[in-house]
C-alpha positions as protocol buffer text, in pm:
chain_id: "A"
residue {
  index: 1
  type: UNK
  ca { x: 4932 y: -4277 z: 1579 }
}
residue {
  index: 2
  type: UNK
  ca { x: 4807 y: -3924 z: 1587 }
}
residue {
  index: 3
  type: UNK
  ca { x: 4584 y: -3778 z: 1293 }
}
residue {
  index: 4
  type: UNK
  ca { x: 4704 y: -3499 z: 1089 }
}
residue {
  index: 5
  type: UNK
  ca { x: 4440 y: -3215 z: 1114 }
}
residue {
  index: 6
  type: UNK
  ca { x: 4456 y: -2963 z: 787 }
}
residue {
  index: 7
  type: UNK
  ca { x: 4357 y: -2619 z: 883 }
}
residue {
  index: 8
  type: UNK
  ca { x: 4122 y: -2437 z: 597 }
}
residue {
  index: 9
  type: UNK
  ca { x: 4172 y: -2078 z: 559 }
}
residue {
  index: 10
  type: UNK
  ca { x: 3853 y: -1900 z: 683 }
}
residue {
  index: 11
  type: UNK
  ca { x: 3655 y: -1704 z: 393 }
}
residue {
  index: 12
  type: UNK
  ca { x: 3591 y: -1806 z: 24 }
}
residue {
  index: 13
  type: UNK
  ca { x: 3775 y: -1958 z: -284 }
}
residue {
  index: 14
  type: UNK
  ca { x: 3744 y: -1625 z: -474 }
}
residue {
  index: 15
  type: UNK
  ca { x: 3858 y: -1540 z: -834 }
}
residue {
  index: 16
  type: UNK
  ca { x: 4170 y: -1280 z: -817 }
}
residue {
  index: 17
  type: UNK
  ca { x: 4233 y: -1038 z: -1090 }
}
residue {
  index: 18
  type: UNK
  ca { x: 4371 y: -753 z: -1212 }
}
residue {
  index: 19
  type: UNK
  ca { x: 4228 y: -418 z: -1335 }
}
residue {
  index: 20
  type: UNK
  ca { x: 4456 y: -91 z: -1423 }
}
residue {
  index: 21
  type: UNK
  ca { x: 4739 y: -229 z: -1183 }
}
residue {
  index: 22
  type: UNK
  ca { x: 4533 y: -331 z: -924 }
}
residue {
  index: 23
  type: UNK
  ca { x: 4428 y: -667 z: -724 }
}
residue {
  index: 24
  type: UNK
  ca { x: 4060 y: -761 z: -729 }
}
residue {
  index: 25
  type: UNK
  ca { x: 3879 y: -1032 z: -612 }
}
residue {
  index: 26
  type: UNK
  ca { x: 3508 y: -1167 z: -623 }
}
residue {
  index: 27
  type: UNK
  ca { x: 3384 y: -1478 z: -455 }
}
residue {
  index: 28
  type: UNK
  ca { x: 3345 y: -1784 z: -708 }
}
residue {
  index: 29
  type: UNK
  ca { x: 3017 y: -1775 z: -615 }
}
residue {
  index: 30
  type: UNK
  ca { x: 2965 y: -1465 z: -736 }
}
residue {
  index: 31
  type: UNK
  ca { x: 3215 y: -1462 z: -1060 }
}
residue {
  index: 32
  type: UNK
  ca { x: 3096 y: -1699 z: -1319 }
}
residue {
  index: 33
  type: UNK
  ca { x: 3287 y: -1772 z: -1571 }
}
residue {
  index: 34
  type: UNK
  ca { x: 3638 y: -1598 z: -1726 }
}
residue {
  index: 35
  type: UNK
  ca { x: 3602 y: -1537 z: -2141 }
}
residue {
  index: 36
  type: UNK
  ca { x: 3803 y: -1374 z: -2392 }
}
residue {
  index: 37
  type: UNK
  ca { x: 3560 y: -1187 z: -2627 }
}
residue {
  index: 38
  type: UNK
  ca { x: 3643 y: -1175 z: -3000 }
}
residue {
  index: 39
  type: UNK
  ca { x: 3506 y: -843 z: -3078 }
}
residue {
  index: 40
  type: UNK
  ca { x: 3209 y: -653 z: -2927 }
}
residue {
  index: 41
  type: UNK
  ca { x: 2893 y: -491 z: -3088 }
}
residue {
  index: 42
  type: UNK
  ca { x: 2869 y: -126 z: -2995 }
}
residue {
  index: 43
  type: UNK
  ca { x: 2545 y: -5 z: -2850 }
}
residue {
  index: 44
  type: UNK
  ca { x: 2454 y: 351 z: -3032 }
}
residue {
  index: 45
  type: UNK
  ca { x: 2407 y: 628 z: -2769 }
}
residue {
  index: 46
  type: UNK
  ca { x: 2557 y: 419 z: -2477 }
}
residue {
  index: 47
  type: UNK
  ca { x: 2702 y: 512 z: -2184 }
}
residue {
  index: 48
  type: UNK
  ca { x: 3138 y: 538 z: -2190 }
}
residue {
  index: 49
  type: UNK
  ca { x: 3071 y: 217 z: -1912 }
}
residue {
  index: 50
  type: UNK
  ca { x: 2941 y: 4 z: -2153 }
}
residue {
  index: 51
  type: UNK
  ca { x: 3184 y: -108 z: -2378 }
}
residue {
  index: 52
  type: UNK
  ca { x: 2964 y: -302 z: -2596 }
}
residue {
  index: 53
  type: UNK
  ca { x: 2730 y: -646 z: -2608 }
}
residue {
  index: 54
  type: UNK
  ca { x: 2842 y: -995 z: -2703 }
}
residue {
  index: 55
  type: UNK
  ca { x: 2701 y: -1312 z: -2807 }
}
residue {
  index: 56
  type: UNK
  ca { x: 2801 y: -1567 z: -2502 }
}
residue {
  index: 57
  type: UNK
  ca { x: 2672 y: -1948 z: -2622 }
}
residue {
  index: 58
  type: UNK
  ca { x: 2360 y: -1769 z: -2741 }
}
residue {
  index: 59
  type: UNK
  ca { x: 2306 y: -1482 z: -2450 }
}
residue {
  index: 60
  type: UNK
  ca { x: 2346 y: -1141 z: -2498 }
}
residue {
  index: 61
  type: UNK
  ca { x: 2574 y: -1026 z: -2298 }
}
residue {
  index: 62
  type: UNK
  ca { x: 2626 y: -647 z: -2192 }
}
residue {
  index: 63
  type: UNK
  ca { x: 2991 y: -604 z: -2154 }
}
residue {
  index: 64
  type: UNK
  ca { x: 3152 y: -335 z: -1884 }
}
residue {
  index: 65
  type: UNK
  ca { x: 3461 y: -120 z: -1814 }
}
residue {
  index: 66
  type: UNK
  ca { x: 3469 y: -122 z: -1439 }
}
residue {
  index: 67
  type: UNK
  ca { x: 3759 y: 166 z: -1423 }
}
residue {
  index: 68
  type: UNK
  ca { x: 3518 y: 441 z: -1414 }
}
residue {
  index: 69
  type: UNK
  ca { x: 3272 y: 345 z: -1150 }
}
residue {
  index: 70
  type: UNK
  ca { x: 3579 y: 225 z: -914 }
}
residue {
  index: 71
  type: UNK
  ca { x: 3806 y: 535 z: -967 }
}
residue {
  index: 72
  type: UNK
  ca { x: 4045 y: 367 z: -1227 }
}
residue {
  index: 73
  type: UNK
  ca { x: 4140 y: 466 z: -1579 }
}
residue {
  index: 74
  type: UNK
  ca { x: 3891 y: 426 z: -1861 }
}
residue {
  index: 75
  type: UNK
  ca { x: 3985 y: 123 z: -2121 }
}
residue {
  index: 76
  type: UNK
  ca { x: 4093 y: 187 z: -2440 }
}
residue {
  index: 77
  type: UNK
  ca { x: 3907 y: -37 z: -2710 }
}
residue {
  index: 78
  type: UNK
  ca { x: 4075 y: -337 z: -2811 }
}
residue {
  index: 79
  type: UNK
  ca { x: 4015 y: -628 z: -3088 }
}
residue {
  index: 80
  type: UNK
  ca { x: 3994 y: -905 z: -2802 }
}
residue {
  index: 81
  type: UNK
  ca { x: 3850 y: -824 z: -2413 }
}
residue {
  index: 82
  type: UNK
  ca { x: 3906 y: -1067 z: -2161 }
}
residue {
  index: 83
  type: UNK
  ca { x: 3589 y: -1076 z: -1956 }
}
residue {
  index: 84
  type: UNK
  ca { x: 3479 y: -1210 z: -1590 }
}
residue {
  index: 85
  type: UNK
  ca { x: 3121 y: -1306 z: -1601 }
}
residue {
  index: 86
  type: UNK
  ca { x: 2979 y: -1146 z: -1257 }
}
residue {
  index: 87
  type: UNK
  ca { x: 2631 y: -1245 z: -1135 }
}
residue {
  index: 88
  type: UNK
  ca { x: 2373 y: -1160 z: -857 }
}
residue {
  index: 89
  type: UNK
  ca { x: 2021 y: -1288 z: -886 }
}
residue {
  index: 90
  type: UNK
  ca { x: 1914 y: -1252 z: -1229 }
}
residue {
  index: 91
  type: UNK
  ca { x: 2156 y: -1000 z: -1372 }
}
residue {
  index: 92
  type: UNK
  ca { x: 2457 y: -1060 z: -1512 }
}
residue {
  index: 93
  type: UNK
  ca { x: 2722 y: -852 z: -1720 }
}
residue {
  index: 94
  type: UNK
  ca { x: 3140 y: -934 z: -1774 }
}
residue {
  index: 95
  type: UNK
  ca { x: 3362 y: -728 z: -1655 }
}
residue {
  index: 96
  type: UNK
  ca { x: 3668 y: -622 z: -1845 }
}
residue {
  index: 97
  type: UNK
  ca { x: 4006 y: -692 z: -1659 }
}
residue {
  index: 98
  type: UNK
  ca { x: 4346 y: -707 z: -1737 }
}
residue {
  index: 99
  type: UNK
  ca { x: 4410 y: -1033 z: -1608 }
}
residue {
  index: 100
  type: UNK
  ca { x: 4316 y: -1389 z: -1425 }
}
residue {
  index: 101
  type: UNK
  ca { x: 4540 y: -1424 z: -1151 }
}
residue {
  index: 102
  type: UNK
  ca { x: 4409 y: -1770 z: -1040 }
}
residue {
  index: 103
  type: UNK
  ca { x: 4145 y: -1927 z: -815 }
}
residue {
  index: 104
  type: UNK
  ca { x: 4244 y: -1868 z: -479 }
}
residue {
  index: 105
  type: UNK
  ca { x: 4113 y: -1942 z: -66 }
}
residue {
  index: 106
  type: UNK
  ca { x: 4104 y: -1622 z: 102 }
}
residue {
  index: 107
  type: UNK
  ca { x: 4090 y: -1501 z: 471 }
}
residue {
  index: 108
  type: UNK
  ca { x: 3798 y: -1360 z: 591 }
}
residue {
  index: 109
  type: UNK
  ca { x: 3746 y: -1001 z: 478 }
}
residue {
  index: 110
  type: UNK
  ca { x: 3858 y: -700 z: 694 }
}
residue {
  index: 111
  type: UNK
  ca { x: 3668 y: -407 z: 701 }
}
residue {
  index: 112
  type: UNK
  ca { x: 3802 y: -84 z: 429 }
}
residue {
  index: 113
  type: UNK
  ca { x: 4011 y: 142 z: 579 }
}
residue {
  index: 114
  type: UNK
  ca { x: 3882 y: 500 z: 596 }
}
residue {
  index: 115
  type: UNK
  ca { x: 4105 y: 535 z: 218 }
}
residue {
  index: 116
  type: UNK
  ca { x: 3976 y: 272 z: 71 }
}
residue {
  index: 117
  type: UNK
  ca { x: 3627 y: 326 z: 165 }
}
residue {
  index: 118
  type: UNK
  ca { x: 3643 y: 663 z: 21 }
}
residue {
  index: 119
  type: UNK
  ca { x: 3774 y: 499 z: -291 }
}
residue {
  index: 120
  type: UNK
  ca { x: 3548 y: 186 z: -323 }
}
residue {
  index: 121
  type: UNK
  ca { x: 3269 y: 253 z: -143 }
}
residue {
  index: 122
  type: UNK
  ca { x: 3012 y: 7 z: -142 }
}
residue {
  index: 123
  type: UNK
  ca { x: 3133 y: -186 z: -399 }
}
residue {
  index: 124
  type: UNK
  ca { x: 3398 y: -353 z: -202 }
}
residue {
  index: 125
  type: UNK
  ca { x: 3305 y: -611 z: 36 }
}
residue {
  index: 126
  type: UNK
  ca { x: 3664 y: -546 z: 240 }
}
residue {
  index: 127
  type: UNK
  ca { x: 4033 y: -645 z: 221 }
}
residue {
  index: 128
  type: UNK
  ca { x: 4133 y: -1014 z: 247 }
}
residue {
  index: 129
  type: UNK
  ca { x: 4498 y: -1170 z: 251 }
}
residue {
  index: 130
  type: UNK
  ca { x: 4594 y: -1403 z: -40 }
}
residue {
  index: 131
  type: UNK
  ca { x: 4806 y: -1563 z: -128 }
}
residue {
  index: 132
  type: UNK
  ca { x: 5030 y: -1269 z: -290 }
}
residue {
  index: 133
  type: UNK
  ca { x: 4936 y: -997 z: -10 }
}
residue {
  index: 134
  type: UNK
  ca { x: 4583 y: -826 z: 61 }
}
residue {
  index: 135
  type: UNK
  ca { x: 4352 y: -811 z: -227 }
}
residue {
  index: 136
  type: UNK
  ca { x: 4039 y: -566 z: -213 }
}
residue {
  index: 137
  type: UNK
  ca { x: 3722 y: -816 z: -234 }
}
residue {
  index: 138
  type: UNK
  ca { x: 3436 y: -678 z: -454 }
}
residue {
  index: 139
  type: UNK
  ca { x: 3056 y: -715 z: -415 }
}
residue {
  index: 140
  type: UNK
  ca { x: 2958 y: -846 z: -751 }
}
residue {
  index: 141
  type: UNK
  ca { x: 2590 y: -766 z: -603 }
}
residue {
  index: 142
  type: UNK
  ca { x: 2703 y: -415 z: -542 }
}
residue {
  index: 143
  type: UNK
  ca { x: 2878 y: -354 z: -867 }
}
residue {
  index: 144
  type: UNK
  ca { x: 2574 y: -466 z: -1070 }
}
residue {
  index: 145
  type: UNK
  ca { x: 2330 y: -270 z: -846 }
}
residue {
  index: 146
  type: UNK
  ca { x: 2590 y: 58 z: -900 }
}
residue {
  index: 147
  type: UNK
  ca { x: 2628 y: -46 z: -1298 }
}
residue {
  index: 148
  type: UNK
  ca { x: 2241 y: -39 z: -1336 }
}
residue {
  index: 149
  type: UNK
  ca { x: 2174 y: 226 z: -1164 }
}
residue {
  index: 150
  type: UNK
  ca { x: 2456 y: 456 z: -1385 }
}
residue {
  index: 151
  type: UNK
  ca { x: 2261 y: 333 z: -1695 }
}
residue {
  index: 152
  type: UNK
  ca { x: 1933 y: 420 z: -1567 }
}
residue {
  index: 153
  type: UNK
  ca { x: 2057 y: 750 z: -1502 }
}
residue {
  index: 154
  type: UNK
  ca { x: 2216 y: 795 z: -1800 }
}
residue {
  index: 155
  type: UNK
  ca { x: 1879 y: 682 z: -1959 }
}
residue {
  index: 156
  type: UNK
  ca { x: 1703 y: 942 z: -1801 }
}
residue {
  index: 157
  type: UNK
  ca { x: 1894 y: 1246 z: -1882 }
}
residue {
  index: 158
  type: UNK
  ca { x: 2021 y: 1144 z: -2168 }
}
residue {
  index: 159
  type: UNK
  ca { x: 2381 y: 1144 z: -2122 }
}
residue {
  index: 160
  type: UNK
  ca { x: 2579 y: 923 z: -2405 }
}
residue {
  index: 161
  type: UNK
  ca { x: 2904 y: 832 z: -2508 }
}
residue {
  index: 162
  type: UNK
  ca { x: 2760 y: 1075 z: -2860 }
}
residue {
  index: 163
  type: UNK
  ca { x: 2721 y: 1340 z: -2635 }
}
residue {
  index: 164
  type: UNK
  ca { x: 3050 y: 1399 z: -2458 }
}
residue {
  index: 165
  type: UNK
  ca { x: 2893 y: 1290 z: -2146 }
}
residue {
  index: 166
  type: UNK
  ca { x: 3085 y: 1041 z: -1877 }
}
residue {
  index: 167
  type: UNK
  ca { x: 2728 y: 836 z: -1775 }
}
C-alpha cells in the first residue's frame, strides 16, 4: 500500500485583491484583517493619500488610498470603503481596495521585471502565480515605510489636500 504524498505550493497563503483593475497580494502575515468602513473622519490639511481616520473596535485607524503611491488612479470618496488592515512592526493603516479576491497559497515570488520595477519599485516584493495567473506581491513593510515617509514630507513643507498639493 503506497502513501499518497500532497505536494504544498512553495511561498505563502497571501490575501489577493484588487485595486483600480489590478491583482495585489500581501502575505497573511502581513495583511490583518479585511473591513468595510461605514464612513471616515476627514483629517483637516491632510495629504490627498489619506483618505480619512476610523474608529476600528476602539483604535484609530488612519485610512489610505494606495493608487497614488503605486501609479494607479486616485479614489473617489465613497459612503462605505472596504479596507485591508496592513501591518509591519508597530504601524498599521487599511488600505482601500476594490475587492477581496480570497485567501490564496502562492508560488514563491519571482523577481519584477525591468517594467514592473519601474512601476512598483520597492513596494513590491515580486510576481507570484495564483491561482488565477501572476499576481504582483506587495511589501506591506515597504508600503508603510513609503506611506510614512509621504506624510512626513508633506508635514514638512506643508503640502495639503487645502492647498492643491498631491503629498
Amino acid at each position: 500500500m503506497s502513501e499518497a504524498v500532497v505536494e504544498r505550493p512553495a511561498g505563502a497563503r497571501a490575501c489577493v485583491f484588487s485595486l483600480a483593475g489590478q491583482r495585489f497580494a500581501v502575505e497573511v502575515g502581513q495583511a490583518r484583517e479585511v473591513v468595510v468602513f461605514d464612513g471616515l473622519t476627514p483629517v483637516p490639511l491632510a495629504p490627498p493619500f489619506l483618505m480619512g481616520l476610523a474608529n476600528l473596535r476602539g483604535a484609530v485607524m488612519p485610512i489610505v488610498d494606495l493608487g497614488p503611491l503605486l501609479g494607479l488612479p486616485a479614489r473617489e470618496p465613497a459612503r462605505q470603503t472596504l479596507g485591508i488592515v496592513l501591518a509591519h512592526g508597530p504601524w498599521a493603516a487599511a488600505a482601500a481596495i476594490d475587492a477581496v479576491l480570497g485567501l490564496e497559497p502562492l508560488g514563491t515570488p519571482s523577481p519584477l521585471g525591468e517594467a514592473a520595477r519601474r512601476r512598483w519599485g520597492r513596494l513590491a516584493a515580486g510576481v507570484a502565480a495564483g491561482t488565477a495567473g501572476e499576481v504582483t506581491v506587495l511589501d506591506a513593510g515597504a508600503v508603510l515605510d513609503a506611506l510614512r515617509a509621504a506624510l512626513t514630507g508633506a508635514l514638512r513643507t506643508g503640502t495639503t489636500r487645502s492647498q492643491g498639493g498631491d503629498g
